Coordinates of N, CA and C in Angstrom, one line a residue:
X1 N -12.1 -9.9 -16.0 CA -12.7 -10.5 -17.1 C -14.2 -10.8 -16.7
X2 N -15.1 -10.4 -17.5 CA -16.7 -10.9 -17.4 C -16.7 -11.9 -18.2
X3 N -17.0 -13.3 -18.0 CA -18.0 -14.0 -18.4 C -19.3 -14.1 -18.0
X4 N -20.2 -14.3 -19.3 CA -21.6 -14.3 -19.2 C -22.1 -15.5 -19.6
X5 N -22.4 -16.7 -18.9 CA -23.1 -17.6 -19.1 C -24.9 -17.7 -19.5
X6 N -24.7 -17.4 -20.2 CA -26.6 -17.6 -21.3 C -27.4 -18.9 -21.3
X7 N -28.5 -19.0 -22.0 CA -29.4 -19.8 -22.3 C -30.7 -20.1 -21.0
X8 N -31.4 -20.7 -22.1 CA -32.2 -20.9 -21.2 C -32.5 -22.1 -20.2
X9 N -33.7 -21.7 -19.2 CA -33.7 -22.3 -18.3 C -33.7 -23.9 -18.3
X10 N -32.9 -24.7 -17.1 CA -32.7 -26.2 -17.5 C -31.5 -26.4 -18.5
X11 N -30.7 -25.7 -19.1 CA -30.1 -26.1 -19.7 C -28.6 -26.3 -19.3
X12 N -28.6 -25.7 -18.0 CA -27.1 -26.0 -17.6 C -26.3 -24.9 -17.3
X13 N -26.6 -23.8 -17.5 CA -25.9 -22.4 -16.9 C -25.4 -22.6 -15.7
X14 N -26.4 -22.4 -14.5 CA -25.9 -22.8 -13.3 C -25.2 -23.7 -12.7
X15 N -25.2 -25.0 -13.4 CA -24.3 -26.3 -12.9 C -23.2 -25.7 -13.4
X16 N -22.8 -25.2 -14.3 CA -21.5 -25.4 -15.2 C -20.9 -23.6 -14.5
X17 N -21.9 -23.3 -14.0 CA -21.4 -21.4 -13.5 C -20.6 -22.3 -11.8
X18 N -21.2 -22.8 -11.2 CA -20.9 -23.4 -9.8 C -19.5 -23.6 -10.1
X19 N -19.3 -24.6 -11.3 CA -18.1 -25.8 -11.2 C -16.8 -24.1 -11.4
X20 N -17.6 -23.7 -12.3 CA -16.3 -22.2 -12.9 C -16.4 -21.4 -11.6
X21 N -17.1 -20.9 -11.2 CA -16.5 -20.1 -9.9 C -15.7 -20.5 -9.3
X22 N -16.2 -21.8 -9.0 CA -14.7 -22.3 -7.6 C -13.7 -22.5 -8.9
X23 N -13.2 -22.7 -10.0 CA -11.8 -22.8 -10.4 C -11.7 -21.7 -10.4
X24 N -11.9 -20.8 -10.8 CA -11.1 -19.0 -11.4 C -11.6 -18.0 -9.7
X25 N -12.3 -18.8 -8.7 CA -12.5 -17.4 -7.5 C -13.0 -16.1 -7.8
X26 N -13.8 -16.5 -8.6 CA -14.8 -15.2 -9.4 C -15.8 -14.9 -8.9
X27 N -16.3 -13.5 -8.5 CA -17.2 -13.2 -8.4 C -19.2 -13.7 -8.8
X28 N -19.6 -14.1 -8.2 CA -21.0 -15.1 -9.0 C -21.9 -14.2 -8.7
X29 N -22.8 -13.6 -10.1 CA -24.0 -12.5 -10.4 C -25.2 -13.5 -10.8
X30 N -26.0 -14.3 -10.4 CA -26.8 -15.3 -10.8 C -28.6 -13.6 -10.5
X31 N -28.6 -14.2 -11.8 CA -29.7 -12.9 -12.0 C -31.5 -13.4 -11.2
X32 N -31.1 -14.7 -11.3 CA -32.4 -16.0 -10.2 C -32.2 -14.9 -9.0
X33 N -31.2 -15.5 -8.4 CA -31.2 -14.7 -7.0 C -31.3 -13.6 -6.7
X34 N -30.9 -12.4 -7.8 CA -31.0 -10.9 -7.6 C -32.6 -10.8 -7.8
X35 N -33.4 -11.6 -8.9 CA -34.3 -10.8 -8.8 C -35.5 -11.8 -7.7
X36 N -35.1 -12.6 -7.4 CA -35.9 -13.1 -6.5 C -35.6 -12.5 -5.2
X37 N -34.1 -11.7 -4.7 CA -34.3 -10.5 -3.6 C -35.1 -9.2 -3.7
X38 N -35.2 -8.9 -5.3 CA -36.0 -8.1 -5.6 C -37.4 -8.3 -5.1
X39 N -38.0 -9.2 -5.7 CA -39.4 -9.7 -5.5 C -39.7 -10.3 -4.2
X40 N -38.8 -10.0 -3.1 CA -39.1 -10.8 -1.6 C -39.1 -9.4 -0.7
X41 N -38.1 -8.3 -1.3 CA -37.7 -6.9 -0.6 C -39.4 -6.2 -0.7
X42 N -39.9 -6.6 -1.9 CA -41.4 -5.7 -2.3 C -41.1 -4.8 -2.5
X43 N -39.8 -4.6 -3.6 CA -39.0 -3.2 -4.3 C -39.8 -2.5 -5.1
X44 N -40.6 -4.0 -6.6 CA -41.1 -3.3 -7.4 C -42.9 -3.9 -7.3
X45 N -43.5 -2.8 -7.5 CA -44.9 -3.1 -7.2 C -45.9 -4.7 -8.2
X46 N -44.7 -4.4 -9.5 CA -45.4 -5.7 -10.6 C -44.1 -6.8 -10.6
X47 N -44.1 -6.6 -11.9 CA -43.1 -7.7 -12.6 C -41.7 -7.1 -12.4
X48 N -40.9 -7.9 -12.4 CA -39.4 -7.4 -12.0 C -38.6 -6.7 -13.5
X49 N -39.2 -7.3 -14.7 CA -38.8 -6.6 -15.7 C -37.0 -6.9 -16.0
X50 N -36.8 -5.5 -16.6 CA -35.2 -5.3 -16.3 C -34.6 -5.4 -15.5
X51 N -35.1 -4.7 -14.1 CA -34.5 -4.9 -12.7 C -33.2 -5.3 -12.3
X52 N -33.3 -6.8 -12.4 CA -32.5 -7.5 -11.8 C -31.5 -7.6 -13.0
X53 N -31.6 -7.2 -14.4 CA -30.5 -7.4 -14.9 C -29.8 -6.0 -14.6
X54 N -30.5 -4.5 -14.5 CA -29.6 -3.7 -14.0 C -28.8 -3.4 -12.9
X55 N -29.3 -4.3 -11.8 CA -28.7 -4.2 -10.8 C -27.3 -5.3 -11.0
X56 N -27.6 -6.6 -11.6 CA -26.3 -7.2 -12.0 C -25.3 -6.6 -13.1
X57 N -25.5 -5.4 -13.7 CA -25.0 -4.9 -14.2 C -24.2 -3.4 -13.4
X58 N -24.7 -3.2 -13.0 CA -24.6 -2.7 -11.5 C -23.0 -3.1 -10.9
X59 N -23.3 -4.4 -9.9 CA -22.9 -5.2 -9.6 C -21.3 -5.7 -10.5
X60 N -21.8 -6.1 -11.2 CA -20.3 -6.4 -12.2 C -19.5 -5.1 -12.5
X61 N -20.4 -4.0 -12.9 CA -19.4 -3.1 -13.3 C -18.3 -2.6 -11.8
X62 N -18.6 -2.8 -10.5 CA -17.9 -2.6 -9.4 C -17.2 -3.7 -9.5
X63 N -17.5 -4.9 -9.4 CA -16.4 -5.9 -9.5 C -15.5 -5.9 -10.5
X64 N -15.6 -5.7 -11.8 CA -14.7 -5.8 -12.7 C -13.6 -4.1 -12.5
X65 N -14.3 -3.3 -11.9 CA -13.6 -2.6 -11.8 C -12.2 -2.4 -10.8
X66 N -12.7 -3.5 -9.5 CA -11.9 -3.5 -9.0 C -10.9 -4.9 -9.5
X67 N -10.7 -5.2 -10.6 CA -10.1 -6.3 -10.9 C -10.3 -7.5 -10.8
X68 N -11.8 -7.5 -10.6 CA -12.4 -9.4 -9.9 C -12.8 -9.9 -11.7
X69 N -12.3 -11.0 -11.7 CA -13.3 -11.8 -12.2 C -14.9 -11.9 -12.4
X70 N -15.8 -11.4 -13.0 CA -17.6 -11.6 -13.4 C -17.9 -13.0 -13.7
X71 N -18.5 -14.2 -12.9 CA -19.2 -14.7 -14.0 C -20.8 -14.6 -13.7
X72 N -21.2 -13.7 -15.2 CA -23.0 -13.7 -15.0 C -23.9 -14.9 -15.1
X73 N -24.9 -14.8 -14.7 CA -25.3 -16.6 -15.0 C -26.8 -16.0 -15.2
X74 N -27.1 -15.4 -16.3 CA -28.9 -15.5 -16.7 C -28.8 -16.0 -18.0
X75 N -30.1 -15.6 -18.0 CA -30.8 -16.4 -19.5 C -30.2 -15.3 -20.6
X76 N -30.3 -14.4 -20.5 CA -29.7 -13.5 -21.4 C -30.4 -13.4 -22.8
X77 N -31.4 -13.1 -23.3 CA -32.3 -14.0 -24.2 C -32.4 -12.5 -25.4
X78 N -31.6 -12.0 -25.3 CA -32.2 -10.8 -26.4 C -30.6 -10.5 -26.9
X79 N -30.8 -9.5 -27.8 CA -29.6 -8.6 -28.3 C -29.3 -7.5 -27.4
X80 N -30.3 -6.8 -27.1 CA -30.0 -5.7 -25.8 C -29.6 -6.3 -24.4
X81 N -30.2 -7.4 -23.9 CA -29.3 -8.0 -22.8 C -28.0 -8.2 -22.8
X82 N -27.5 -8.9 -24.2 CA -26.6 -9.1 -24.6 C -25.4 -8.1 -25.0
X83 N -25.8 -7.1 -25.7 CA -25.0 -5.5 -26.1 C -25.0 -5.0 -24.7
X84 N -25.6 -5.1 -23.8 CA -25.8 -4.3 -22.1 C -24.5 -5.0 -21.3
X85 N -24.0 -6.5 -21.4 CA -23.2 -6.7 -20.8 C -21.7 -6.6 -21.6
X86 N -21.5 -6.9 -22.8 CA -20.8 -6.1 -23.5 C -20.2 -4.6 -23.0
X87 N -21.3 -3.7 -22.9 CA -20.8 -2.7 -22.3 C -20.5 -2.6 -20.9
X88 N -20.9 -3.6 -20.1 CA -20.7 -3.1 -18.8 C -19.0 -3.3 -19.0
X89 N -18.5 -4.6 -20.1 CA -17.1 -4.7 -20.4 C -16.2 -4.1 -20.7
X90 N -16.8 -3.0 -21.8 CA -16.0 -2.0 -21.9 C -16.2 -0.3 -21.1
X91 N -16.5 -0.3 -20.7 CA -16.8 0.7 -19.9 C -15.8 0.3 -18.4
X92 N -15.4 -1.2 -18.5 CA -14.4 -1.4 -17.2 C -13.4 -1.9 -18.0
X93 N -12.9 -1.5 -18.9 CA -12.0 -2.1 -19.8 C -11.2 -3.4 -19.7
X94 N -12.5 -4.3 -19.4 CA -12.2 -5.8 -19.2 C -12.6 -6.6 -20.7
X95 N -12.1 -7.5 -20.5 CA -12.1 -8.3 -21.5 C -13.8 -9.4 -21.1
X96 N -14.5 -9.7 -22.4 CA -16.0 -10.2 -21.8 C -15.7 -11.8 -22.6
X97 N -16.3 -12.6 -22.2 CA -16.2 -13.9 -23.2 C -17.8 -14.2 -22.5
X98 N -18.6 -14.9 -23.8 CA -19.8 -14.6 -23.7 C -20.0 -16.2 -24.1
X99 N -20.8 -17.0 -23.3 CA -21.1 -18.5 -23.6 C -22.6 -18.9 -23.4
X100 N -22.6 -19.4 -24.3 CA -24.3 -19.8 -24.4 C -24.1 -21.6 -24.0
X101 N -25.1 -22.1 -23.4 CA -25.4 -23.2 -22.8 C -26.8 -23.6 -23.5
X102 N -26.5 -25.0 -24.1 CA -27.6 -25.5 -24.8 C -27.8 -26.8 -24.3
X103 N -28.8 -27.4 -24.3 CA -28.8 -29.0 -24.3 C -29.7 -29.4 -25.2
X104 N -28.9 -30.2 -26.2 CA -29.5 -30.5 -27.5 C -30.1 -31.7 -27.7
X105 N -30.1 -32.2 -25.9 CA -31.2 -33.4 -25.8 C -32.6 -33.4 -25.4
X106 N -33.2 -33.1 -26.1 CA -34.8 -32.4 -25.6 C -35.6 -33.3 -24.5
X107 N -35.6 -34.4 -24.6 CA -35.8 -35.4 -23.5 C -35.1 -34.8 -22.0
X108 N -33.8 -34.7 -22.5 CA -33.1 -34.5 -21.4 C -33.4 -33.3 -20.6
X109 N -33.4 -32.1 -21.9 CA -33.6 -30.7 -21.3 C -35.1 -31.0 -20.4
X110 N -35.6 -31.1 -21.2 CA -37.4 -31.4 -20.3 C -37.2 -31.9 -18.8
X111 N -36.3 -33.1 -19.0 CA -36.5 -34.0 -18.0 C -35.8 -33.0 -16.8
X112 N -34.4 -32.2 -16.7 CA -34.2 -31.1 -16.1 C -35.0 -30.4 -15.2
X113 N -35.7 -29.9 -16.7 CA -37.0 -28.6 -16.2 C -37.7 -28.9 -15.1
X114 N -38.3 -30.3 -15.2 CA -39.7 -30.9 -14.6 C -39.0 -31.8 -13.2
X115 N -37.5 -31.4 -12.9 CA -37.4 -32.1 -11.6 C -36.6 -31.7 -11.2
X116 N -36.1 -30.6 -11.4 CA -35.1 -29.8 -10.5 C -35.8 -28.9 -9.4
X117 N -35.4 -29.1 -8.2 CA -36.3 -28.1 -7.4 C -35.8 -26.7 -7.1
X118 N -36.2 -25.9 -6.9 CA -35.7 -24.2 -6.2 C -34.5 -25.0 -5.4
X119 N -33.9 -23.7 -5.5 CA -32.7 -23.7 -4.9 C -32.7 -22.2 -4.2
X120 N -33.6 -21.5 -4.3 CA -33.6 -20.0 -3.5 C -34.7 -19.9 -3.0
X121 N -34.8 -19.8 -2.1 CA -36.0 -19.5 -1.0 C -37.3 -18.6 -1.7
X122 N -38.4 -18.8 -2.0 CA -39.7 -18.3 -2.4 C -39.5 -18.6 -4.2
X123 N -38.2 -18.8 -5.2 CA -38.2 -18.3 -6.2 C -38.7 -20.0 -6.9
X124 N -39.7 -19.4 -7.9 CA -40.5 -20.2 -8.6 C -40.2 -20.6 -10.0
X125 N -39.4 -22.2 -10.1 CA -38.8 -22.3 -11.2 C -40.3 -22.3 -12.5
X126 N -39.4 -22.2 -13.5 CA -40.8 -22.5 -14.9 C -41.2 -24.0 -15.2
X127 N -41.5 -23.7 -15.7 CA -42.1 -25.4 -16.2 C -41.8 -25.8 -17.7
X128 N -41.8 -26.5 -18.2 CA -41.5 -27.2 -19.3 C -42.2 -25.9 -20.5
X129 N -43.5 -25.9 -19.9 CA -44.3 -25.1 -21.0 C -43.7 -23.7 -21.5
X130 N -43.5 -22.8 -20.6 CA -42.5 -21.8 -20.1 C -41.2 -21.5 -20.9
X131 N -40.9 -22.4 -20.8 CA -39.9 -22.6 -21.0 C -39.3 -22.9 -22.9
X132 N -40.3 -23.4 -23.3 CA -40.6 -23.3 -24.9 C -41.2 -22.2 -25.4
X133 N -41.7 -21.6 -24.3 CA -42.6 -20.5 -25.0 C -41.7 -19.1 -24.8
X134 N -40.6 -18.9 -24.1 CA -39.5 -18.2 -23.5 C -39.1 -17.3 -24.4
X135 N -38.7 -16.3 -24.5 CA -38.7 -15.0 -26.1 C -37.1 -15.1 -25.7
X136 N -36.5 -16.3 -26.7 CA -35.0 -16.4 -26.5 C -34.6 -16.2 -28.1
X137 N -34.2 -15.1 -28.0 CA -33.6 -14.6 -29.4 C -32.0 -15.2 -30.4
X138 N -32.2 -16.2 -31.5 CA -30.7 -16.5 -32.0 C -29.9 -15.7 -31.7
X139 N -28.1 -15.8 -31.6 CA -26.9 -15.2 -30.9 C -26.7 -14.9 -32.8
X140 N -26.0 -13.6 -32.9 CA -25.7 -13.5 -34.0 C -24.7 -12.5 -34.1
X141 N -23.6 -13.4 -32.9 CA -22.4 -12.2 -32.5 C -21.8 -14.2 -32.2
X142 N -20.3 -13.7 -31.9 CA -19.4 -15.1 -31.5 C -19.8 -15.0 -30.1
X143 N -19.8 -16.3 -30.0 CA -19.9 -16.8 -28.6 C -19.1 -18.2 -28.2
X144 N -19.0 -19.0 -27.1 CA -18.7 -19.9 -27.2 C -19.6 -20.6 -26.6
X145 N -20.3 -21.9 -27.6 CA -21.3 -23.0 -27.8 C -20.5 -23.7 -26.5
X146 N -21.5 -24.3 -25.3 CA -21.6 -25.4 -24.8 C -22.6 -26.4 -24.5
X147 N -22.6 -27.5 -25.5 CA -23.8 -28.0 -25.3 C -23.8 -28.8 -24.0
X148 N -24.4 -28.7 -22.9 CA -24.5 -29.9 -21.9 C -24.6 -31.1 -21.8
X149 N -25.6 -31.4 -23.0 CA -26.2 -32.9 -23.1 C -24.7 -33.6 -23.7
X150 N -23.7 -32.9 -24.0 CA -22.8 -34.1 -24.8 C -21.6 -33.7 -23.7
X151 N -21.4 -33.1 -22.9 CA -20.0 -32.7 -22.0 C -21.0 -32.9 -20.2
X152 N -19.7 -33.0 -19.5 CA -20.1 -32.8 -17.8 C -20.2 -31.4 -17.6
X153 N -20.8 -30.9 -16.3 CA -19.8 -29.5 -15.9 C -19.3 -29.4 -15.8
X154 N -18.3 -30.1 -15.5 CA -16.6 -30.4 -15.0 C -15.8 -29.4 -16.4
X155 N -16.3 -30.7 -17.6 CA -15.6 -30.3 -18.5 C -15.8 -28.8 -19.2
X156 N -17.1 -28.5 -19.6 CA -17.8 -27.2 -19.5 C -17.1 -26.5 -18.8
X157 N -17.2 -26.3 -17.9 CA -16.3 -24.7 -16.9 C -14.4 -25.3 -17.8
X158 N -14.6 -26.2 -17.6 CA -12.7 -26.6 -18.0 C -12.6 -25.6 -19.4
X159 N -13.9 -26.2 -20.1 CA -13.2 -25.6 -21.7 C -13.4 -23.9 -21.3
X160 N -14.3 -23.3 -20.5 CA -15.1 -22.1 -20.1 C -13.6 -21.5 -19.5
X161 N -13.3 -21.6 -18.6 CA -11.7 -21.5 -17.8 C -10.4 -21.4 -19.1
X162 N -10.9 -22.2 -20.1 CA -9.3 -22.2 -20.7 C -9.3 -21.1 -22.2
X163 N -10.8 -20.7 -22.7 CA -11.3 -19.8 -23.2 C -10.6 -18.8 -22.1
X164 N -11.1 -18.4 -21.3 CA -11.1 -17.5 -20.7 C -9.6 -16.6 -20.5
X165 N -8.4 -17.7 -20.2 CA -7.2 -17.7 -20.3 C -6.3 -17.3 -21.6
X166 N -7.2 -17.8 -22.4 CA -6.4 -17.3 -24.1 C -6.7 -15.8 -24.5

C-alpha cells in the first residue's frame, strides 16, 4: 500500500508520517530529505525541481513492489504530483490512499512555521511568507482530510492506519 501524506509546509505531514511509520513498519520517502541529499551530493547544477519527487517515485515503486508498505511525506501541491503517485500505484498494483494535512488554525499554522527548527542537516525550512505564497493547488479527486489543528498525531496516523486497513 502507498500512502501519500500532502500539504503544506507546517502543517503537520511529518509529525503525523513519524507516528504512522512506527504503527504499520512502512517504508518512510520524506521528499525534505531526498531532495536536500540531492542538493548536498551537487547532483543538480540549479534548483532541484522535480528531482526529488522522481527519485521518491523511484524509490516507492521498488518498495511497493516488493510488498512494503510507502508512506510519502511531501507537499504534493499540484495535479501532476498527485496523478504521478497514483501511478507509481498502479503500475505496482498496490492499493494508494492519498491524505492531505491541513491546519485550519492560521495562528497556529504560522506559529509552526516560525519555530520549528531543521531537522536535516544543511536543509533550509521556509518561512511564513513562503509558505503563503506556495503554488498549492485545490485536491479535486477523494482524499482523506486531516486537519491537525483539531486532532493529535497520535490520533491522525490512528484514523490514517485504519483508512488504510479498510
Amino acid at each position: 500500500m502507498l500512502i501519500v501524506l500532502s500539504g503544506l509546509p507546517g502543517s503537520g505531514k511529518t509529525t503525523v508520517a513519524r507516528e504512522l511509520v512506527g504503527r504499520l513498519s512502512a517504508v518512510y520517502l520524506r521528499i525534505d530529505a531526498i531532495e536536500q541529499a540531492l542538493v548536498s551530493a551537487k547532483v543538480l547544477a540549479g534548483e532541484v525541481g522535480p528531482a526529488g519527487y522522481e527519485v521518491a517515485y523511484a524509490l516507492a515503486r521498488s518498495n511497493l513492489a516488493l510488498g512494503l508498505t510507502v508512506v510519502a511525506d511531501c507537499v504534493n501541491p499540484l495535479p501532476v504530483t498527485r496523478e504521478a503517485w497514483r501511478a507509481v500505484a498502479a503500475i505496482t498494483s498496490s492499493r494508494v490512499l492519498e491524505v492531505e494535512t491541513v491546519c485550519s488554525d492560521v495562528a497556529e499554522h504560522r506559529r509552526r512555521v516560525e519555530l520549528r527548527a531543521p531537522d536535516i542537516p544543511g536543509h533550509v525550512l521556509p518561512d511564513w511568507a513562503s509558505v503563503l505564497r506556495h503554488d498549492y493547488a485545490p485536491w479535486t479527486t477523494d482524499r482523506l482530510l486531516i486537519d491537525t489543528a483539531a486532532v493529535s498525531a497520535s490520533d491522525a496516523a490512528q484514523r490514517i492506519a485504519t483508512a488504510a486497513r479498510a
